[in-house]
PDB file of C-alpha atoms in Angstrom:
ATOM      1  CA  ASN C   3      21.898 -19.063 -25.033  1.00 61.00           C
ATOM      2  CA  SER C   4      23.758 -17.109 -22.325  1.00 65.00           C
ATOM      3  CA  ALA C   5      22.383 -19.231 -19.533  1.00 66.00           C
ATOM      4  CA  PHE C   6      21.931 -15.974 -17.708  1.00 69.00           C
ATOM      5  CA  HIS C   7      18.854 -17.100 -15.767  1.00 69.00           C
ATOM      6  CA  GLY C   8      16.231 -19.848 -16.077  1.00 70.00           C
ATOM      7  CA  ALA C   9      13.473 -17.400 -16.962  1.00 71.00           C
ATOM      8  CA  ALA C  10      15.023 -13.901 -17.369  1.00 72.00           C
ATOM      9  CA  LEU C  11      16.675 -12.279 -20.270  1.00 78.00           C
ATOM     10  CA  ASP C  12      20.106 -10.717 -20.031  1.00 82.00           C
ATOM     11  CA  ARG C  13      20.024  -7.232 -21.565  1.00 86.00           C
ATOM     12  CA  HIS C  14      23.756  -7.136 -22.329  1.00 90.00           C
ATOM     13  CA  HIS C  15      23.588 -10.531 -24.045  1.00 88.00           C
ATOM     14  CA  ILE C  16      20.536  -9.356 -26.181  1.00 90.00           C
ATOM     15  CA  ALA C  17      22.363  -6.173 -27.122  1.00 94.00           C
ATOM     16  CA  SER C  18      25.642  -7.882 -28.105  1.00 94.00           C
ATOM     17  CA  GLU C  19      23.651 -10.478 -30.174  1.00 93.00           C
ATOM     18  CA  LEU C  20      21.671  -7.756 -31.942  1.00 96.00           C
ATOM     19  CA  ARG C  21      24.870  -5.679 -32.657  1.00 98.00           C
ATOM     20  CA  ARG C  22      26.515  -8.883 -34.010  1.00 96.00           C
ATOM     21  CA  PHE C  23      23.439  -9.645 -36.198  1.00 97.00           C
ATOM     22  CA  LEU C  24      23.316  -6.070 -37.505  1.00 98.00           C
ATOM     23  CA  SER C  25      27.108  -6.147 -38.267  1.00 98.00           C
ATOM     24  CA  ASP C  26      26.653  -9.393 -40.225  1.00 98.00           C
ATOM     25  CA  VAL C  27      23.751  -7.909 -42.123  1.00 98.00           C
ATOM     26  CA  GLU C  28      25.808  -4.877 -43.077  1.00 98.00           C
ATOM     27  CA  GLU C  29      28.789  -6.834 -44.050  1.00 98.00           C
ATOM     28  CA  SER C  30      26.809  -9.344 -46.182  1.00 98.00           C
ATOM     29  CA  TYR C  31      24.064  -7.137 -47.610  1.00 96.00           C
ATOM     30  CA  ASN C  32      25.323  -3.579 -47.194  1.00 97.00           C
ATOM     31  CA  ILE C  33      22.215  -2.718 -45.107  1.00 97.00           C
ATOM     32  CA  THR C  34      23.154  -0.416 -42.276  1.00 98.00           C
ATOM     33  CA  PRO C  35      21.324  -0.091 -38.927  1.00 98.00           C
ATOM     34  CA  GLU C  36      20.202   3.386 -40.117  1.00 98.00           C
ATOM     35  CA  ASP C  37      18.718   1.882 -43.257  1.00 98.00           C
ATOM     36  CA  LEU C  38      16.759  -0.580 -41.120  1.00 98.00           C
ATOM     37  CA  CYS C  39      15.407   2.076 -38.865  1.00 98.00           C
ATOM     38  CA  ARG C  40      14.445   4.580 -41.681  1.00 98.00           C
ATOM     39  CA  GLN C  41      13.011   1.872 -44.017  1.00 98.00           C
ATOM     40  CA  GLY C  42      11.778  -0.775 -41.655  1.00 98.00           C
ATOM     41  CA  VAL C  43       9.637  -2.197 -38.967  1.00 98.00           C
ATOM     42  CA  TYR C  44      10.699  -4.146 -35.845  1.00 97.00           C
ATOM     43  CA  LEU C  45       8.541  -6.951 -34.471  1.00 94.00           C
ATOM     44  CA  SER C  46       9.307  -7.003 -30.771  1.00 89.00           C
ATOM     45  CA  HIS C  47       9.278 -10.103 -28.658  1.00 83.00           C
ATOM     46  CA  GLU C  48       7.918  -8.249 -25.587  1.00 75.00           C
ATOM     47  CA  THR C  49       4.544  -6.443 -25.850  1.00 60.00           C
ATOM     48  CA  CYS C  50       6.128  -3.351 -24.181  1.00 58.00           C
ATOM     49  CA  THR C  51       3.837  -3.754 -21.163  1.00 58.00           C
ATOM     50  CA  HIS C  52       5.450  -3.123 -17.792  1.00 58.00           C
ATOM     51  CA  ALA C  53       8.697  -1.663 -19.049  1.00 55.00           C
ATOM     52  CA  SER C  54       9.996  -1.075 -15.616  1.00 59.00           C
ATOM     53  CA  PRO C  55      13.795  -0.954 -15.826  1.00 63.00           C
ATOM     54  CA  GLU C  56      14.105  -2.975 -12.512  1.00 63.00           C
ATOM     55  CA  ALA C  57      12.608  -6.264 -13.634  1.00 60.00           C
ATOM     56  CA  SER C  58      11.123  -6.392 -17.099  1.00 72.00           C
ATOM     57  CA  CYS C  59      11.891  -8.352 -20.329  1.00 76.00           C
ATOM     58  CA  ALA C  60      10.448  -5.342 -22.182  1.00 80.00           C
ATOM     59  CA  ALA C  61      13.052  -3.037 -20.581  1.00 82.00           C
ATOM     60  CA  ASN C  62      15.812  -5.508 -21.515  1.00 85.00           C
ATOM     61  CA  GLU C  63      14.706  -5.546 -25.056  1.00 88.00           C
ATOM     62  CA  VAL C  64      14.372  -1.687 -25.170  1.00 90.00           C
ATOM     63  CA  TYR C  65      17.889  -1.474 -23.803  1.00 91.00           C
ATOM     64  CA  ALA C  66      19.246  -3.722 -26.542  1.00 93.00           C
ATOM     65  CA  LEU C  67      17.500  -1.688 -29.215  1.00 96.00           C
ATOM     66  CA  ARG C  68      18.915   1.618 -27.892  1.00 95.00           C
ATOM     67  CA  GLU C  69      22.396   0.072 -27.621  1.00 97.00           C
ATOM     68  CA  ALA C  70      22.282  -1.352 -31.152  1.00 97.00           C
ATOM     69  CA  PHE C  71      20.544   1.446 -33.070  1.00 98.00           C
ATOM     70  CA  GLY C  72      21.422   4.509 -31.028  1.00 96.00           C
ATOM     71  CA  GLU C  73      20.029   7.895 -32.414  1.00 96.00           C
ATOM     72  CA  HIS C  74      18.416   6.069 -35.392  1.00 97.00           C
ATOM     73  CA  LEU C  75      16.025   4.120 -33.240  1.00 97.00           C
ATOM     74  CA  GLN C  76      13.510   6.983 -33.189  1.00 96.00           C
ATOM     75  CA  HIS C  77      12.787   6.223 -36.833  1.00 97.00           C
ATOM     76  CA  LEU C  78      12.159   2.455 -36.514  1.00 98.00           C
ATOM     77  CA  ILE C  79       8.432   1.476 -36.433  1.00 97.00           C
ATOM     78  CA  ILE C  80       7.996  -0.905 -33.468  1.00 95.00           C
ATOM     79  CA  LEU C  81       5.057  -3.322 -33.458  1.00 93.00           C
ATOM     80  CA  ASN C  82       3.844  -6.376 -31.666  1.00 88.00           C
ATOM     81  CA  THR C  83       0.838  -8.672 -32.313  1.00 87.00           C
ATOM     82  CA  LYS C  84       0.858 -10.731 -29.061  1.00 81.00           C
ATOM     83  CA  GLY C  85      -1.768  -8.426 -27.480  1.00 80.00           C
ATOM     84  CA  TYR C  86      -4.073  -9.692 -30.159  1.00 80.00           C
ATOM     85  CA  THR C  87      -3.188 -13.312 -30.320  1.00 77.00           C
ATOM     86  CA  GLY C  88      -1.665 -14.197 -27.007  1.00 70.00           C
ATOM     87  CA  HIS C  89       2.033 -15.049 -26.506  1.00 63.00           C
ATOM     88  CA  PRO C  90       2.139 -18.627 -27.982  1.00 63.00           C
ATOM     89  CA  MET C  91       0.090 -17.768 -31.079  1.00 60.00           C
ATOM     90  CA  GLY C  92       1.824 -14.482 -31.548  1.00 59.00           C
ATOM     91  CA  VAL C  93       5.186 -16.130 -31.886  1.00 64.00           C
ATOM     92  CA  SER C  94       4.012 -18.260 -34.805  1.00 72.00           C
ATOM     93  CA  PHE C  95       2.133 -15.375 -36.381  1.00 84.00           C
ATOM     94  CA  GLU C  96       4.816 -12.703 -36.401  1.00 89.00           C
ATOM     95  CA  ASP C  97       6.713 -13.955 -39.493  1.00 91.00           C
ATOM     96  CA  THR C  98       3.532 -13.684 -41.511  1.00 93.00           C
ATOM     97  CA  VAL C  99       2.894 -10.158 -40.143  1.00 94.00           C
ATOM     98  CA  ALA C 100       6.401  -9.120 -41.040  1.00 95.00           C
ATOM     99  CA  VAL C 101       5.973 -10.166 -44.693  1.00 96.00           C
ATOM    100  CA  GLU C 102       2.531  -8.548 -44.891  1.00 97.00           C
ATOM    101  CA  CYS C 103       3.904  -5.254 -43.669  1.00 97.00           C
ATOM    102  CA  LEU C 104       6.514  -5.289 -46.425  1.00 98.00           C
ATOM    103  CA  LEU C 105       3.952  -6.409 -49.117  1.00 96.00           C
ATOM    104  CA  THR C 106       1.229  -3.846 -48.155  1.00 97.00           C
ATOM    105  CA  GLY C 107       3.041  -1.059 -46.379  1.00 97.00           C
ATOM    106  CA  ILE C 108       0.389  -1.375 -43.656  1.00 98.00           C
ATOM    107  CA  THR C 109       1.332  -1.967 -39.923  1.00 97.00           C
ATOM    108  CA  PRO C 110      -0.989  -3.179 -37.213  1.00 95.00           C
ATOM    109  CA  PRO C 111      -1.514  -1.006 -34.130  1.00 93.00           C
ATOM    110  CA  MET C 112      -0.037  -2.054 -30.792  1.00 87.00           C
ATOM    111  CA  ALA C 113      -2.988  -3.716 -28.999  1.00 82.00           C
ATOM    112  CA  ASN C 114      -4.383  -1.958 -25.913  1.00 77.00           C
ATOM    113  CA  TRP C 115      -1.875   1.043 -26.138  1.00 74.00           C
ATOM    114  CA  LYS C 116      -3.842   3.688 -24.346  1.00 75.00           C
ATOM    115  CA  MET C 117      -1.160   5.754 -22.590  1.00 72.00           C
ATOM    116  CA  GLU C 118       2.497   6.393 -23.024  1.00 75.00           C
ATOM    117  CA  ASP C 119       5.009   4.573 -20.772  1.00 74.00           C
ATOM    118  CA  GLU C 120       7.760   6.938 -19.686  1.00 77.00           C
ATOM    119  CA  ASN C 121      10.167   3.958 -19.580  1.00 75.00           C
ATOM    120  CA  LEU C 122       9.750   3.470 -23.355  1.00 77.00           C
ATOM    121  CA  GLY C 123      10.727   7.060 -24.042  1.00 79.00           C
ATOM    122  CA  SER C 124      10.516   8.134 -27.683  1.00 83.00           C
ATOM    123  CA  LEU C 125       9.992   4.702 -29.266  1.00 89.00           C
ATOM    124  CA  ASN C 126       8.025   4.890 -32.493  1.00 92.00           C
ATOM    125  CA  LEU C 127       5.235   2.419 -31.603  1.00 92.00           C
ATOM    126  CA  SER C 128       2.917   1.556 -34.402  1.00 94.00           C
ATOM    127  CA  THR C 129      -0.508   3.183 -34.243  1.00 92.00           C
ATOM    128  CA  GLY C 130      -1.617   1.155 -37.252  1.00 95.00           C
ATOM    129  CA  GLY C 131      -2.361   1.990 -40.890  1.00 97.00           C
ATOM    130  CA  ARG C 132      -0.178   2.861 -43.916  1.00 97.00           C
ATOM    131  CA  ALA C 133       3.383   3.555 -42.915  1.00 96.00           C
ATOM    132  CA  ASP C 134       4.594   7.087 -43.696  1.00 94.00           C
ATOM    133  CA  ARG C 135       7.354   5.706 -45.930  1.00 95.00           C
ATOM    134  CA  PRO C 136       7.961   2.600 -48.068  1.00 95.00           C
ATOM    135  CA  LEU C 137       8.969  -0.324 -45.982  1.00 98.00           C
ATOM    136  CA  ARG C 138      11.872  -2.435 -47.179  1.00 98.00           C
ATOM    137  CA  TYR C 139      12.804  -4.372 -44.096  1.00 98.00           C
ATOM    138  CA  ALA C 140      11.197  -6.181 -41.178  1.00 98.00           C
ATOM    139  CA  LEU C 141      13.329  -7.247 -38.349  1.00 98.00           C
ATOM    140  CA  ARG C 142      11.939  -9.839 -36.001  1.00 95.00           C
ATOM    141  CA  PHE C 143      13.158 -10.680 -32.485  1.00 91.00           C
ATOM    142  CA  ALA C 144      12.301 -13.904 -30.566  1.00 85.00           C
ATOM    143  CA  ALA C 145      13.418 -14.905 -27.197  1.00 82.00           C
ATOM    144  CA  GLY C 146      13.366 -17.865 -24.820  1.00 77.00           C
ATOM    145  CA  PHE C 147      14.203 -18.876 -21.376  1.00 74.00           C
ATOM    146  CA  GLY C 148      17.800 -18.623 -20.461  1.00 71.00           C
ATOM    147  CA  SER C 149      18.446 -15.705 -22.729  1.00 73.00           C
ATOM    148  CA  GLN C 150      18.086 -17.669 -25.959  1.00 81.00           C
ATOM    149  CA  VAL C 151      17.629 -15.066 -28.693  1.00 86.00           C
ATOM    150  CA  ALA C 152      17.103 -15.167 -32.411  1.00 88.00           C
ATOM    151  CA  PHE C 153      16.768 -12.469 -35.038  1.00 93.00           C
ATOM    152  CA  ALA C 154      15.250 -12.685 -38.582  1.00 95.00           C
ATOM    153  CA  LEU C 155      15.444 -10.020 -41.271  1.00 97.00           C
ATOM    154  CA  TYR C 156      12.964  -9.977 -44.155  1.00 97.00           C
ATOM    155  CA  GLY C 157      13.497  -7.557 -46.983  1.00 97.00           C
ATOM    156  CA  VAL C 158      12.116  -6.309 -50.288  1.00 95.00           C
ATOM    157  CA  PHE C 159      14.961  -6.369 -52.875  1.00 83.00           C
ATOM    158  CA  ASP C 160      15.186  -5.003 -56.319  1.00 77.00           C
ATOM    159  CA  GLY C 161      15.697  -7.441 -59.106  1.00 61.00           C
TER     160      GLY C 161
END
């Protein structure tokens, strides 16, 4: 918890925590950020609505993703279920969705995504259906007031 603000997220704190998490994953499991992007899905905390860079939790999350994954981010499938379930239910449901994506290779579409948001740029938002590649990893991000952040990584491992 960075205690940045009572209700807002600190983009630099999120980015540093994500970089630290990815570094720990690479050191412990030899899974690189590029591996995660090319073979994985990302379950966002934000629904990517109102991604205005001035005052938006979504913009802060996108900033952190760009900082942590760099050029590889374009390959990461990004999804979110809160548009279907609401924010409180979405939080509890996302772990199940992450595992189901790995088991089936199918991702749900972003709810109500009707037009591109220029602030999101070239993010690979899920349109739903079978992924164009085998999915081995699902990275989930959760956040709370005061810039509390948590990451969880699920994986399909041989053996």
